[in-house]
GROMACS .gro file of C-alpha atoms in nm:
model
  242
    1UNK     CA    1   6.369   7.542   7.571
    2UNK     CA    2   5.997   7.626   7.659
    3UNK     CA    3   6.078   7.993   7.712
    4UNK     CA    4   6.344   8.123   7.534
    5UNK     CA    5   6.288   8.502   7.634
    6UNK     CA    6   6.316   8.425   7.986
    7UNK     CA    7   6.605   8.223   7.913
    8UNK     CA    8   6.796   8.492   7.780
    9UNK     CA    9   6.664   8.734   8.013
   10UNK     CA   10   6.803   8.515   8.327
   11UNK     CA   11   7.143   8.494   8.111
   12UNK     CA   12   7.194   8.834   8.131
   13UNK     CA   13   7.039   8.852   8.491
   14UNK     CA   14   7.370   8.580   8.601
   15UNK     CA   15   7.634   8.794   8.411
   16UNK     CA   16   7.577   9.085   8.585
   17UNK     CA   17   7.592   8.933   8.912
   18UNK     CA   18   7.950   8.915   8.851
   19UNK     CA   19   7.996   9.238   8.720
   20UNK     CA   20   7.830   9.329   9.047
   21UNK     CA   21   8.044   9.133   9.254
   22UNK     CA   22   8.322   9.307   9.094
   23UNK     CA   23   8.200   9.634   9.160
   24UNK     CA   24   8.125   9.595   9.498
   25UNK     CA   25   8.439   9.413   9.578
   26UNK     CA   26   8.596   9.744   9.445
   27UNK     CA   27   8.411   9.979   9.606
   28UNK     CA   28   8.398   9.842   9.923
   29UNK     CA   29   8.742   9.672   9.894
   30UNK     CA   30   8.903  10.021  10.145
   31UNK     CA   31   8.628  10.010  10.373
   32UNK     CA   32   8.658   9.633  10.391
   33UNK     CA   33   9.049   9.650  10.482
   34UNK     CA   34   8.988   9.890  10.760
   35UNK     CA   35   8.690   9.749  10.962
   36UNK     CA   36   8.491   9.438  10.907
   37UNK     CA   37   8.191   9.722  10.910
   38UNK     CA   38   8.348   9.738  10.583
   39UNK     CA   39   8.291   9.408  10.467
   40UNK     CA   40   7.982   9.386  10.617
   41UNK     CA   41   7.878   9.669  10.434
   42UNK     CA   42   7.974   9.566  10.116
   43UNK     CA   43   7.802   9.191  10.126
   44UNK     CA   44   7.440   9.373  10.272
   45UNK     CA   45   7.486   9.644   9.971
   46UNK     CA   46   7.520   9.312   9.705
   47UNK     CA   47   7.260   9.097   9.840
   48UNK     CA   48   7.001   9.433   9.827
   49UNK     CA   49   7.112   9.465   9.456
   50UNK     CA   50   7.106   9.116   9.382
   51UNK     CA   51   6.714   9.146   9.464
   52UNK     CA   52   6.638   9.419   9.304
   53UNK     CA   53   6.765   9.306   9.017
   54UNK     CA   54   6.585   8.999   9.016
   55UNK     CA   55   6.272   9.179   9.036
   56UNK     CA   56   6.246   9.330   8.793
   57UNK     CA   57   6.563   9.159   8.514
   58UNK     CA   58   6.386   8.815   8.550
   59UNK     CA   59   6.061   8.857   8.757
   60UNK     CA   60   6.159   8.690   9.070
   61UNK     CA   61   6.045   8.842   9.340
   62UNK     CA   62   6.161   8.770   9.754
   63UNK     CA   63   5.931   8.758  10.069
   64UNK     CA   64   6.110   8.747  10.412
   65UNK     CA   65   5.869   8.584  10.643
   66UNK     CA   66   5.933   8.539  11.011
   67UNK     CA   67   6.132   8.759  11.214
   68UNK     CA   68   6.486   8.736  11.149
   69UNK     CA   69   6.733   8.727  11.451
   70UNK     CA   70   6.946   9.050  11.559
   71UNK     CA   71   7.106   8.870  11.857
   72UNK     CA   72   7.406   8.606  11.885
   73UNK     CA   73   7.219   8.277  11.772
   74UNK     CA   74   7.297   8.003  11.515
   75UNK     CA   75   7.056   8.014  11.162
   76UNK     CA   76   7.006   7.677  10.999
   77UNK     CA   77   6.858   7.756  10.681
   78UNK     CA   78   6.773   7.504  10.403
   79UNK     CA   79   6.999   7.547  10.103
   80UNK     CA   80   6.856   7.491   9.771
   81UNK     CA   81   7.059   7.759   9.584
   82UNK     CA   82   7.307   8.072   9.527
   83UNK     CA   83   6.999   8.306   9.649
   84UNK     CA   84   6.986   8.175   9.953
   85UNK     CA   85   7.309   8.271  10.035
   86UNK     CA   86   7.263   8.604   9.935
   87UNK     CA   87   6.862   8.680  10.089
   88UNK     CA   88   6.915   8.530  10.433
   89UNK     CA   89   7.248   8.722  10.481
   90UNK     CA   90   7.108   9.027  10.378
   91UNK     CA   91   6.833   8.964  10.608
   92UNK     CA   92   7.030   8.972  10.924
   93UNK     CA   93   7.271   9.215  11.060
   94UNK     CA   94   7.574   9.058  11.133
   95UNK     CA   95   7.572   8.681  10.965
   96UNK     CA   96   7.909   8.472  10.899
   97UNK     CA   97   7.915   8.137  10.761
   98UNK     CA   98   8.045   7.858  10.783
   99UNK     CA   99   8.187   7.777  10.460
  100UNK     CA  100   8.414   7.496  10.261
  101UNK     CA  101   8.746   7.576  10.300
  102UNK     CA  102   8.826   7.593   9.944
  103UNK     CA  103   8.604   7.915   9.935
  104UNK     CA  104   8.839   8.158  10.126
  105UNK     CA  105   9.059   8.144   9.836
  106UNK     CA  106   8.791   8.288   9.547
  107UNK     CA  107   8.816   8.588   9.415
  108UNK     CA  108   8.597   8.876   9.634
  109UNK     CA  109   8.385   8.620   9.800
  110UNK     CA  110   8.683   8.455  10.015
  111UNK     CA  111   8.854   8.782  10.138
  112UNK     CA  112   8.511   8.916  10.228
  113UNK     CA  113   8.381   8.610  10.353
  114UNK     CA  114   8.742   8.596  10.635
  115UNK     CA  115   8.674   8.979  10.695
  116UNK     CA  116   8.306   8.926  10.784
  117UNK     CA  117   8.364   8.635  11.046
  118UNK     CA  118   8.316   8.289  10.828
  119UNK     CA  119   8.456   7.975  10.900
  120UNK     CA  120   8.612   7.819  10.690
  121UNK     CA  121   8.620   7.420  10.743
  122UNK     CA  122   8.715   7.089  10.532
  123UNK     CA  123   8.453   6.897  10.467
  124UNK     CA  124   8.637   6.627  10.439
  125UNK     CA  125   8.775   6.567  10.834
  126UNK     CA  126   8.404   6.605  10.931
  127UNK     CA  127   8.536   6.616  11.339
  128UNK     CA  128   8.828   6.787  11.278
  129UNK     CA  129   8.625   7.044  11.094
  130UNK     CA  130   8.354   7.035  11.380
  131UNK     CA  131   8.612   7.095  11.611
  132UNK     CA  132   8.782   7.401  11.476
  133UNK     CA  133   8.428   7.532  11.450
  134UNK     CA  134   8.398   7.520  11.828
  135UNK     CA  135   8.725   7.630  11.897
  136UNK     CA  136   8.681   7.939  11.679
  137UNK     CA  137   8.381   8.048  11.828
  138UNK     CA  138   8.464   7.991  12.138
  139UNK     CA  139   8.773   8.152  12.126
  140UNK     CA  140   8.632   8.470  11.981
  141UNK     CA  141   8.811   8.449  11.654
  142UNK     CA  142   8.445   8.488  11.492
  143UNK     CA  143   8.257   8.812  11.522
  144UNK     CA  144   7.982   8.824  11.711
  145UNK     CA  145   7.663   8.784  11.551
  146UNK     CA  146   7.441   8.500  11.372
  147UNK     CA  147   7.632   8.155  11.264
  148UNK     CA  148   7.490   8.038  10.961
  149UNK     CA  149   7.515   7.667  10.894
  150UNK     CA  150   7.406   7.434  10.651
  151UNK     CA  151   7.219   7.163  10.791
  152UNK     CA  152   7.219   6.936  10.426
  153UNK     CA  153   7.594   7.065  10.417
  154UNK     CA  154   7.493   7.150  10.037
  155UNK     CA  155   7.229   7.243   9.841
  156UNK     CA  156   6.941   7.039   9.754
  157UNK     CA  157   6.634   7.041   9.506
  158UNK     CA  158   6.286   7.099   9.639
  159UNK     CA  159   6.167   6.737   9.676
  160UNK     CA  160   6.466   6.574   9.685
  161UNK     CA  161   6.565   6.405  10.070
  162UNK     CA  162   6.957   6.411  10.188
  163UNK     CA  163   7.013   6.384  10.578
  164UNK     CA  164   7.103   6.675  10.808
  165UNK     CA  165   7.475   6.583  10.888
  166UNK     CA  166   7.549   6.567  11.252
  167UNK     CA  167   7.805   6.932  11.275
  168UNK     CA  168   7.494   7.137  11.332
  169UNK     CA  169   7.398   6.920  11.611
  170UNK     CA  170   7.725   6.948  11.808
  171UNK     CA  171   7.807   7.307  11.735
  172UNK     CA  172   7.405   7.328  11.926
  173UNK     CA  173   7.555   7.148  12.214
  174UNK     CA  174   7.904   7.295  12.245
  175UNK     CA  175   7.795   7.659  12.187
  176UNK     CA  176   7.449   7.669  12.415
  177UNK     CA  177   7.290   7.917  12.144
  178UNK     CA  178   6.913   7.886  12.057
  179UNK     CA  179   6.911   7.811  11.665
  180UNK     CA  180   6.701   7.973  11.417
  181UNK     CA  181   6.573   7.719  11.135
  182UNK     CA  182   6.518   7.878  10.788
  183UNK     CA  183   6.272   7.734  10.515
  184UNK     CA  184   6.230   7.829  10.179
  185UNK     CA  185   6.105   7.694   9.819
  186UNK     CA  186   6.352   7.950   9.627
  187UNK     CA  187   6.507   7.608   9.413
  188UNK     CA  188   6.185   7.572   9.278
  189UNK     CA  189   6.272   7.920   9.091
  190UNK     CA  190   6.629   7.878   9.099
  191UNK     CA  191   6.771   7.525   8.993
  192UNK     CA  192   7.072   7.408   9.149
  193UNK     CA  193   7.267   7.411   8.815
  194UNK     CA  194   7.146   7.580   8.468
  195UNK     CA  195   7.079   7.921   8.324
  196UNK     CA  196   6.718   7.963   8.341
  197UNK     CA  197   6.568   8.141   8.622
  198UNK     CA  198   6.167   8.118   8.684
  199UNK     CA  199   5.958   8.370   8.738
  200UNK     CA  200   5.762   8.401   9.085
  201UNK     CA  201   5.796   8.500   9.451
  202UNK     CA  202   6.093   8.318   9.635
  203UNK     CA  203   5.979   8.254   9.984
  204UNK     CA  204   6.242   8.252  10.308
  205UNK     CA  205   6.020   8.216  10.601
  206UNK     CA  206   6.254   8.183  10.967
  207UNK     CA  207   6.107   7.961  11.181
  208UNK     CA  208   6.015   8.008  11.571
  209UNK     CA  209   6.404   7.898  11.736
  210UNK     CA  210   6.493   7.624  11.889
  211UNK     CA  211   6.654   7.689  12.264
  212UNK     CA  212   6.956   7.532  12.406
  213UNK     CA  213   6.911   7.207  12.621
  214UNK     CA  214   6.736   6.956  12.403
  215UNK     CA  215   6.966   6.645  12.363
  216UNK     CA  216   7.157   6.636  12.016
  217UNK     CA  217   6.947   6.311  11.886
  218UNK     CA  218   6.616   6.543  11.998
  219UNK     CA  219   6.748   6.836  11.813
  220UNK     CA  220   6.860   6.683  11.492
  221UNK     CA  221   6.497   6.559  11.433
  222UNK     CA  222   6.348   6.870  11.550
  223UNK     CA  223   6.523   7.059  11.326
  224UNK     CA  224   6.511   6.846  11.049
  225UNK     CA  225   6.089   6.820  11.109
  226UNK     CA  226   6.047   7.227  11.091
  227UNK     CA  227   6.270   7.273  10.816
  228UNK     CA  228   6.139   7.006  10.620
  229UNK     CA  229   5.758   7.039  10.718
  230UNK     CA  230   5.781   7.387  10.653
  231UNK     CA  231   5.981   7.380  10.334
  232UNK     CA  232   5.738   7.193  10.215
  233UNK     CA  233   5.418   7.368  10.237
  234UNK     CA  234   5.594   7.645  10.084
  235UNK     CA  235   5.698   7.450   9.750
  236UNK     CA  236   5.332   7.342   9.752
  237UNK     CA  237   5.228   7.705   9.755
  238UNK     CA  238   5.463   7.800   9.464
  239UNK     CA  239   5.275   7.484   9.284
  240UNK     CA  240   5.558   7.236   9.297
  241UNK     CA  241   5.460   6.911   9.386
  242UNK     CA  242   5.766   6.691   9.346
   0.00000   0.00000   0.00000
């Protein structure tokens, strides 16, 4: 361990993201049953505490770059860890997921997640899943706002390549909304698996959007260009060279 202090110091930095999870899930769990404003509420008063805390309990800082979207659009963000999740949510005003089924049955983050709008989907009946996505949407079963979806479908390490799977593409077609890609270098801070947290500034820079009408082949490697060109440069700027 070449730090031990910060080691410990991100230790105690993860345990009380669950005792804030429970709190919040507490607090907001009334307002949440009453109104998705509820929900929504809730998940925007985490992810603010969530960075704050990381500020100052481990030294990791965030920068928003870009301009993130208010209107009813798609966000394709690169996913290279839990903060992520958390920073580009809190970033826009009305986001919903779309999420692995499995999740809606967790404790706090599956009830919220349904009352704020996700999706959930099985991964693994990849056009059956696609399909319900469409459907949903379409049907107005999802609250209006800003679809987030995973390109990779999972998270990946800065420098590591995995291919943008194909849902993105058609929910671009079906759905006729411009999409917002999202880069970032926050995994060189914030491992995939592990304790330790690294100290630094997490960057989560949205990207100029991508309107309807390209052809799905054209859109798939336009999207995977930005993110990847732009994710990039900003792991080389946090001095990761992988």
């Amino acid at each position: 361990m070449s730090n031990p202090v910060q080691w410990v110091r991100s230790l105690i930095f993860n345990g009380q993201m669950y005792v804030a999870m429970l709190v919040c899930g507490v607090i907001y769990l009334i307002p949440a049953i009453i109104s998705p404003r509820g929900a929504i509420a809730g998940c925007h008063a985490y992810c603010f505490w969530i960075r704050w805390t990381a500020s100052w309990m481990i030294g990791l800082k965030v920068e928003i770059r870009g301009e993130p979207p208010k209107d009813e659009v798609m966000v394709a963000p690169k996913h290279q860890s839990f903060l992520d999740v958390l920073m580009i949510y809190g970033a826009i005003p009305r986001g919903k997921f779309i999420m692995k089924s499995i999740l809606q049955y967790a404790p706090i983050i599956g009830q919220f997640g349904l009352r704020i709008g996700c999706i959930p989907v099985n991964r693994g009946k990849r056009g059956q899943a696609i399909r319900k996505m469409v459907e949903d949407v379409r049907a107005g079963r999802v609250l209006p706002g800003q679809l987030i979806i995973y390109p990779q479908g999972t998270r990946i390490a800065p420098g590591v390549k995995a291919p943008y799977k194909i849902g993105t593409g058609a929910l671009y077609k079906e759905l006729g909304q411009p999409v917002v890609p999202v880069a970032t270098n926050v995994g060189v801070y914030w491992p995939k698996r592990g304790v330790m947290r690294k100290q630094g500034t997490a960057i989560f820079e949205f990207l100029p959007r991508i309107e309807p009408g390209l052809a799905v082949e054209e859109f798939m490697s336009r999207l995977e260009h930005d993110i990847e060109t732009a994710s990039d440069k900003l792991n080389k700027e946090a001095g990761f060279h992988g």
